[in-house]
Short mmCIF file of C-alpha atoms in Angstrom, two decimals:
data_model
loop_
_atom_site.label_atom_id
_atom_site.label_comp_id
_atom_site.label_asym_id
_atom_site.label_seq_id
_atom_site.Cartn_x
_atom_site.Cartn_y
_atom_site.Cartn_z
CA MET A 1 113.11 105.30 126.22
CA GLY A 2 113.13 106.70 122.72
CA LYS A 3 114.00 104.62 119.70
CA THR A 4 117.74 104.29 119.08
CA PRO A 5 118.72 106.41 116.06
CA ARG A 6 119.59 104.37 113.00
CA PHE A 7 123.14 105.79 113.03
CA GLU A 8 123.64 104.55 116.58
CA GLN A 9 122.26 101.15 115.57
CA ALA A 10 124.79 100.97 112.75
CA ARG A 11 127.63 101.96 115.07
CA SER A 12 126.65 99.31 117.58
CA HIS A 13 127.45 96.52 115.12
CA GLN A 14 131.14 95.75 114.99
CA ARG A 15 130.80 94.38 111.46
CA ASN A 16 129.81 97.74 109.98
CA PRO A 17 131.02 100.47 112.32
CA LEU A 18 131.23 103.27 109.79
CA PRO A 19 128.49 104.42 107.36
CA SER A 20 129.75 105.08 103.83
CA SER A 21 128.77 108.75 103.87
CA ILE A 22 130.85 109.40 107.01
CA PHE A 23 133.68 107.39 105.48
CA VAL A 24 133.74 109.69 102.45
CA GLU A 25 133.46 112.85 104.58
CA ARG A 26 136.44 111.83 106.70
CA LEU A 27 138.50 111.15 103.60
CA ASN A 28 137.60 114.59 102.28
CA SER A 29 138.63 116.17 105.59
CA MET A 30 141.98 114.47 105.17
CA GLY A 31 142.44 116.06 101.78
CA ILE A 32 141.65 112.91 99.82
CA HIS A 33 139.13 113.95 97.19
CA SER A 34 139.79 111.57 94.30
CA LEU A 35 139.37 107.84 94.78
CA SER A 36 139.13 104.93 92.40
CA LEU A 37 135.63 103.60 91.82
CA THR A 38 136.66 100.30 93.34
CA VAL A 39 137.51 101.94 96.66
CA LEU A 40 134.38 104.09 96.57
CA LEU A 41 132.17 101.10 95.89
CA LEU A 42 133.91 99.13 98.61
CA ALA A 43 132.96 101.87 101.02
CA ALA A 44 129.43 102.00 99.66
CA VAL A 45 128.71 98.31 99.93
CA SER A 46 130.76 97.46 103.01
CA GLN A 47 127.53 97.55 104.99
CA ALA A 48 125.72 95.19 102.67
CA ALA A 49 123.44 92.91 104.62
CA PRO A 50 123.25 89.16 104.10
CA LEU A 51 120.92 87.80 101.42
CA ASN A 52 118.32 87.02 104.05
CA ALA A 53 118.55 90.44 105.70
CA ALA A 54 114.99 91.25 104.77
CA THR A 55 113.76 88.41 106.96
CA ASP A 56 116.47 88.47 109.65
CA PRO A 57 115.74 91.04 112.40
CA ARG A 58 119.30 90.63 113.68
CA ALA A 59 120.79 91.80 110.38
CA PRO A 60 122.65 95.13 110.60
CA ALA A 61 120.98 98.22 109.20
CA ARG A 62 122.22 99.07 105.74
CA GLU A 63 122.64 102.60 104.43
CA PRO A 64 122.19 103.58 100.79
CA MET A 65 125.11 104.43 98.57
CA ALA A 66 126.41 107.90 99.40
CA GLU A 67 125.55 110.64 96.92
CA LEU A 68 129.21 111.34 96.16
CA VAL A 69 129.87 107.68 95.44
CA TYR A 70 126.73 107.37 93.34
CA ARG A 71 127.60 110.43 91.22
CA GLN A 72 131.10 109.09 90.62
CA VAL A 73 129.71 105.72 89.53
CA LEU A 74 127.14 107.34 87.25
CA LEU A 75 129.86 109.43 85.61
CA ASP A 76 132.73 106.97 85.29
CA GLY A 77 131.42 103.52 86.22
CA GLY A 78 131.41 100.53 83.95
CA ILE A 79 128.60 98.01 83.64
CA PRO A 80 129.48 96.09 86.85
CA GLU A 81 129.60 99.30 88.93
CA LEU A 82 126.37 100.58 87.41
CA LYS A 83 124.72 97.23 88.14
CA THR A 84 125.74 97.53 91.80
CA ALA A 85 124.31 101.04 91.92
CA CYS A 86 121.08 99.75 90.35
CA ALA A 87 120.72 97.09 93.04
CA ASP A 88 121.26 99.72 95.73
CA ALA A 89 118.76 102.16 94.20
CA ALA A 90 116.17 99.41 93.77
CA LEU A 91 116.61 98.29 97.37
CA PHE A 92 115.99 101.77 98.77
CA GLY A 93 113.37 102.85 96.22
CA PHE A 94 115.42 105.68 94.68
CA ASN A 95 113.42 106.05 91.48
CA LEU A 96 115.37 109.07 90.21
CA ARG A 97 118.63 107.17 90.53
CA LEU A 98 117.11 104.18 88.77
CA GLN A 99 116.07 106.34 85.83
CA GLU A 100 119.50 107.97 85.59
CA LEU A 101 121.20 104.59 85.72
CA ARG A 102 118.88 103.19 83.04
CA ASN A 103 119.69 106.08 80.74
CA ARG A 104 123.40 105.49 81.29
CA LEU A 105 123.19 101.74 80.73
CA ILE A 106 121.19 101.95 77.52
CA ASP A 107 123.95 104.06 75.93
CA ILE A 108 127.08 102.73 77.60
CA ALA A 109 127.83 100.00 75.05
CA PRO A 110 126.40 100.84 71.62
CA ALA A 111 126.36 98.12 68.97
CA PRO A 112 128.29 96.23 67.87
CA GLN A 113 129.47 94.55 71.05
CA PRO A 114 130.58 90.98 71.85
CA PHE A 115 128.07 88.55 73.32
CA GLU A 116 129.41 88.82 76.87
CA ALA A 117 129.14 92.62 76.89
CA VAL A 118 125.56 92.57 75.58
CA ILE A 119 124.45 90.00 78.16
CA ALA A 120 126.14 91.90 81.00
CA ASN A 121 124.47 95.12 79.84
CA ALA A 122 121.07 93.42 79.64
CA GLU A 123 121.41 91.82 83.07
CA ALA A 124 122.32 95.19 84.59
CA LEU A 125 119.20 96.74 83.06
CA MET A 126 117.08 93.96 84.55
CA VAL A 127 118.52 94.76 87.99
CA CYS A 128 117.64 98.39 87.23
CA LYS A 129 114.01 97.32 86.69
CA ALA A 130 114.09 98.21 83.00
CA PRO A 131 112.87 95.09 81.14
CA ALA A 132 111.82 97.04 78.04
CA SER A 133 115.32 98.51 77.73
CA THR A 134 116.70 95.02 78.32
CA GLN A 135 114.77 93.82 75.27
CA THR A 136 116.22 96.68 73.24
CA VAL A 137 119.78 95.76 74.19
CA LEU A 138 119.23 92.05 73.54
CA SER A 139 117.84 92.79 70.08
CA ARG A 140 121.29 94.01 69.06
CA ILE A 141 122.53 90.43 68.67
CA SER A 142 121.22 87.08 67.41
CA PRO A 143 123.54 84.26 68.50
CA ALA A 144 123.97 81.09 66.49
CA PRO A 145 122.52 77.84 67.86
CA GLY A 146 124.33 76.69 70.98
CA SER A 147 124.80 77.64 74.61
CA GLN A 148 125.01 81.37 73.87
CA ARG A 149 121.72 81.38 72.00
CA ARG A 150 120.08 79.44 74.82
CA ALA A 151 121.28 81.99 77.41
CA TRP A 152 120.16 84.85 75.14
CA LEU A 153 116.68 83.36 74.71
CA ARG A 154 116.23 82.69 78.43
CA LEU A 155 117.13 86.30 79.23
CA SER A 156 114.91 87.50 76.36
CA TRP A 157 111.99 85.62 77.89
CA GLN A 158 112.75 87.06 81.33
CA ALA A 159 112.70 90.61 79.97
CA ALA A 160 109.56 90.10 77.89
CA ASN A 161 107.76 88.41 80.77
CA ALA A 162 108.63 91.27 83.13
CA SER A 163 107.35 93.72 80.51
CA LEU A 164 104.11 91.74 80.12
CA ASP A 165 105.03 91.47 76.44
CA HIS A 166 103.35 88.12 75.95
CA ALA A 167 103.97 87.98 72.19
CA GLN A 168 107.74 88.33 72.58
CA ALA A 169 107.77 86.03 75.61
CA ALA A 170 105.96 83.32 73.65
CA LEU A 171 108.30 83.82 70.69
CA ALA A 172 111.37 83.44 72.91
CA LEU A 173 110.04 80.18 74.38
CA ARG A 174 109.14 78.75 70.97
CA ARG A 175 112.61 79.60 69.73
CA LEU A 176 114.02 77.94 72.84
CA ALA A 177 112.02 74.81 71.99
CA ASN A 178 113.49 74.83 68.48
CA GLY A 179 110.57 72.92 67.02
CA ASP A 180 110.21 70.46 69.92
CA LEU A 181 107.61 71.80 72.35
CA THR A 182 108.04 68.74 74.55
CA ALA A 183 111.54 69.98 75.41
CA LEU A 184 109.97 72.94 77.23
CA ASN A 185 108.63 70.49 79.78
CA PHE A 186 112.19 70.04 81.03
CA GLU A 187 113.21 73.71 80.81
CA GLN A 188 112.83 75.32 84.23
CA LEU A 189 112.65 79.12 84.36
CA THR A 190 112.87 81.35 87.42
CA VAL A 191 109.64 83.23 88.09
CA GLY A 192 110.46 84.71 91.50
CA TYR A 193 112.12 84.10 94.83
CA GLY A 194 110.80 82.63 98.06
CA ASP A 195 111.11 84.06 101.55
CA ASP A 196 114.28 82.01 101.95
CA GLY A 197 115.86 83.70 98.95
CA LEU A 198 115.80 80.56 96.83
CA PRO A 199 114.51 80.79 93.23
CA LEU A 200 111.00 79.65 92.38
CA THR A 201 110.84 77.88 89.02
CA ARG A 202 108.20 76.64 86.61
CA ALA A 203 108.29 74.56 83.46
CA ALA A 204 108.64 76.69 80.34
CA LEU A 205 105.84 74.67 78.74
CA ASP A 206 103.26 75.87 81.28
CA LEU A 207 104.53 79.43 80.95
CA LEU A 208 104.09 79.26 77.17
CA VAL A 209 100.50 78.11 77.68
CA GLU A 210 99.83 81.17 79.84
CA HIS A 211 101.36 83.53 77.29
CA GLU A 212 99.24 82.02 74.50
CA LEU A 213 96.10 82.38 76.61
CA SER A 214 96.97 86.00 77.37
CA LEU A 215 97.08 86.54 73.60
CA ASP A 216 93.65 84.87 73.18
CA ARG A 217 95.26 82.03 71.23
CA SER A 218 93.41 79.10 72.78
CA ALA A 219 94.09 76.69 69.92
CA GLU A 220 97.84 77.25 70.21
CA ALA A 221 97.65 76.83 73.99
CA VAL A 222 95.88 73.48 73.57
CA MET A 223 98.58 72.15 71.25
CA VAL A 224 101.26 73.19 73.75
CA LEU A 225 99.38 71.37 76.52
CA PHE A 226 99.17 68.24 74.40
CA ALA A 227 102.95 68.37 74.00
CA GLY A 228 103.40 68.07 77.78
CA ARG A 229 103.58 64.25 77.80
CA GLU A 230 103.15 64.19 81.58
CA ARG A 231 101.46 61.57 83.69
CA GLY A 232 100.21 61.92 87.24
CA ALA A 233 98.69 65.04 88.78
CA LEU A 234 100.48 67.51 86.51
CA GLY A 235 99.42 65.65 83.39
CA ALA A 236 95.83 65.48 84.64
CA ARG A 237 95.75 69.23 85.26
CA ARG A 238 97.09 69.96 81.81
CA LEU A 239 94.61 67.64 80.15
CA ALA A 240 91.75 69.15 82.15
CA LEU A 241 92.77 72.63 81.02
CA ALA A 242 93.02 71.42 77.43
CA ALA A 243 89.52 69.97 77.67
CA GLU A 244 88.15 73.21 79.08
CA LEU A 245 89.77 75.21 76.30
CA LEU A 246 88.58 72.81 73.62
CA GLN A 247 85.00 73.13 74.80
CA GLY A 248 85.26 76.86 74.20
CA LEU A 249 86.24 76.32 70.59
CA GLY A 250 83.93 75.42 67.72
CA ASN A 251 83.21 71.72 67.18
CA ASP A 252 85.14 71.59 63.92
CA GLN A 253 88.14 73.29 65.46
CA HIS A 254 88.43 71.09 68.53
CA SER A 255 87.98 67.99 66.35
CA THR A 256 90.83 69.10 64.13
CA LEU A 257 93.06 69.85 67.11
CA LEU A 258 92.35 66.47 68.68
CA GLU A 259 93.17 64.68 65.43
CA SER A 260 96.44 66.62 65.16
CA ALA A 261 97.30 65.73 68.73
CA LEU A 262 96.48 62.06 68.09
CA ASP A 263 98.81 62.06 65.09
CA GLN A 264 101.59 63.51 67.26
CA ALA A 265 100.98 60.95 70.00
CA ALA A 266 101.06 58.07 67.53
CA ALA A 267 104.24 59.36 65.90
CA ASP A 268 105.93 59.54 69.30
CA GLN A 269 104.57 56.16 70.48
CA ALA A 270 102.91 58.05 73.38
CA TRP A 271 100.07 55.57 73.75
CA GLY A 272 98.99 56.67 77.21
CA LEU A 273 98.47 60.18 75.87
CA ALA A 274 96.67 58.75 72.82
CA GLU A 275 94.20 56.95 75.07
CA ASP A 276 93.58 60.12 77.07
CA LEU A 277 92.93 62.04 73.85
CA LEU A 278 90.50 59.41 72.61
CA ARG A 279 88.65 59.64 75.93
CA LEU A 280 88.35 63.38 75.38
CA GLN A 281 87.09 62.79 71.86
CA LEU A 282 84.49 60.36 73.18
CA LYS A 283 83.40 62.84 75.85
CA PHE A 284 82.97 65.67 73.33
CA ASP A 285 81.07 63.48 70.89
CA LEU A 286 78.60 62.42 73.57
CA ALA A 287 78.24 66.00 74.84
CA ALA A 288 77.38 67.11 71.30
CA GLY A 289 74.55 64.56 71.10
CA GLY A 290 76.46 61.92 69.16
CA ASP A 291 76.58 58.21 69.90
CA GLY A 292 80.35 58.20 70.49
CA LEU A 293 80.68 55.08 68.35
CA ARG A 294 83.79 56.01 66.37
CA PRO A 295 85.99 57.27 69.26
CA ARG A 296 84.80 54.33 71.40
CA GLN A 297 85.82 51.85 68.70
CA ARG A 298 89.19 53.54 68.24
CA LEU A 299 89.86 53.52 71.97
CA GLU A 300 88.81 49.88 72.22
CA ARG A 301 91.12 48.86 69.37
CA LEU A 302 94.06 50.69 70.91
CA ALA A 303 93.37 49.25 74.38
CA ASN A 304 93.20 45.73 72.92
CA ARG A 305 96.47 46.23 71.09
CA LEU A 306 98.15 47.46 74.29
CA ASP A 307 96.47 44.79 76.45
CA ASP A 308 95.07 47.63 78.58
CA ARG A 309 92.28 45.74 80.30
CA TYR A 310 91.46 48.57 82.68
CA THR A 311 90.45 50.81 79.76
CA LEU A 312 88.48 47.95 78.20
CA TRP A 313 86.66 47.47 81.49
CA GLU A 314 85.89 51.20 81.67
CA LEU A 315 84.33 51.05 78.21
CA VAL A 316 81.91 48.20 78.98
CA ARG A 317 81.12 48.53 82.69
CA GLY A 318 78.24 50.95 82.10
CA ASP A 319 76.73 48.97 79.20
CA LEU A 320 73.87 46.74 80.41
CA ASP A 321 74.30 44.53 77.36
CA GLN A 322 77.94 43.81 78.22
CA GLN A 323 77.75 43.06 81.92
CA ASP A 324 79.13 39.54 81.45
CA ALA A 325 82.16 40.94 79.64
CA ALA A 326 82.59 43.62 82.30
CA THR A 327 82.48 41.03 85.08
CA LEU A 328 85.03 38.85 83.30
CA LEU A 329 87.38 41.79 82.74
CA GLU A 330 87.04 42.86 86.35
CA GLN A 331 88.00 39.36 87.48
CA GLU A 332 90.94 39.23 85.09
CA LEU A 333 92.07 42.76 85.79
CA ARG A 334 95.66 42.58 86.94
CA SER A 335 97.50 44.75 89.41
CA PRO A 336 98.29 48.20 87.97
CA ARG A 337 101.99 47.48 88.37
CA GLN A 338 101.90 44.17 86.49
CA PRO A 339 101.99 43.75 82.69
CA GLY A 340 98.53 44.21 81.28
CA GLY A 341 97.28 46.32 84.18
CA HIS A 342 95.96 49.83 83.70
CA ALA A 343 99.40 51.33 84.44
CA ALA A 344 101.09 49.18 81.83
CA VAL A 345 100.48 51.78 79.15
CA GLU A 346 103.27 53.92 80.63
CA ALA A 347 105.70 51.08 80.06
CA HIS A 348 104.80 51.06 76.39
CA GLN A 349 105.96 54.66 76.07
CA SER A 350 109.56 53.63 76.72
CA ALA A 351 109.33 50.17 75.17
CA PRO A 352 110.20 49.27 71.56
CA PRO A 353 107.76 50.68 69.00
CA VAL A 354 104.32 49.07 69.01
CA SER A 355 102.60 48.43 65.72
CA VAL A 356 99.16 50.00 65.98
CA PRO A 357 96.45 49.12 63.46
CA SER A 358 95.96 51.73 60.77
CA GLU A 359 92.29 52.05 61.69
CA PHE A 360 93.39 53.64 64.98
CA LYS A 361 93.99 56.77 62.96
#
């Protein structure tokens, strides 16, 4: 048997028995030629499939918005109606409609407009796949610090990211951080949607790193990575990337960056991060042909102050002249979860401030 026509498939579902185009034609045949946009849109979207329709073979076939309805929306529709039309055009790949809707949205609410109107206009343009126009609309306002500014900056990043405008995307994230890059570690931004329709998110800090790298600003990316303050696998990945980037910089530059990062870690009492940075400094000094004496001494002093015997053991275990000390430390090495063990450094990060000798710096 031949394939059932799409119209017959639509009729076979009780939920959506009447395509919108036929609905409009029947109204016209009844002498009803002028309808409110609300009624027209109701007819146009009455066949809307569930959110998971793209992955559900049982979902009813959906028809695009009828031409008559679309033209009425384009002529008289407000931002919500135009946004609905944008979603429909994007779903069915109607590029001409998308362009017409973009042109309408960019001019529908000229400045000045209240915050809510600007955000609604910008969100509609994003649905219409016009991130550059979204940036234009958002540039019409600059909210004061607070929840409105945060929403404005998040949408500004979304538009810039979609436009591959890495400079503006990085600027939006730095403004969102408001001088505290560590805060971006807790700012989750949507970067896409999974097959189940749920949003996929990433930390704004990692996104800022990628924008800086796209702009060939490796030094800035390194400083953002150092602000991550993460332990575990994520922290290790960030530190590994920072090390890789530092090796690509000149010796003077990576030394300066490491010293700046050490100052930040000390100011924030982030001693675990400080030890990791000193390990990097030791690694780079040895790779450059140095003896590693200064970073080794600094790391040893800090480890002694923190009673971090695991780090002390790491420093002496490969030294043939200190095998007795290494054996003693190995015997005394406590469980990682007990005070003084190699995991105790994390506890110091949330403990009362520790007085670190000035020679650490």
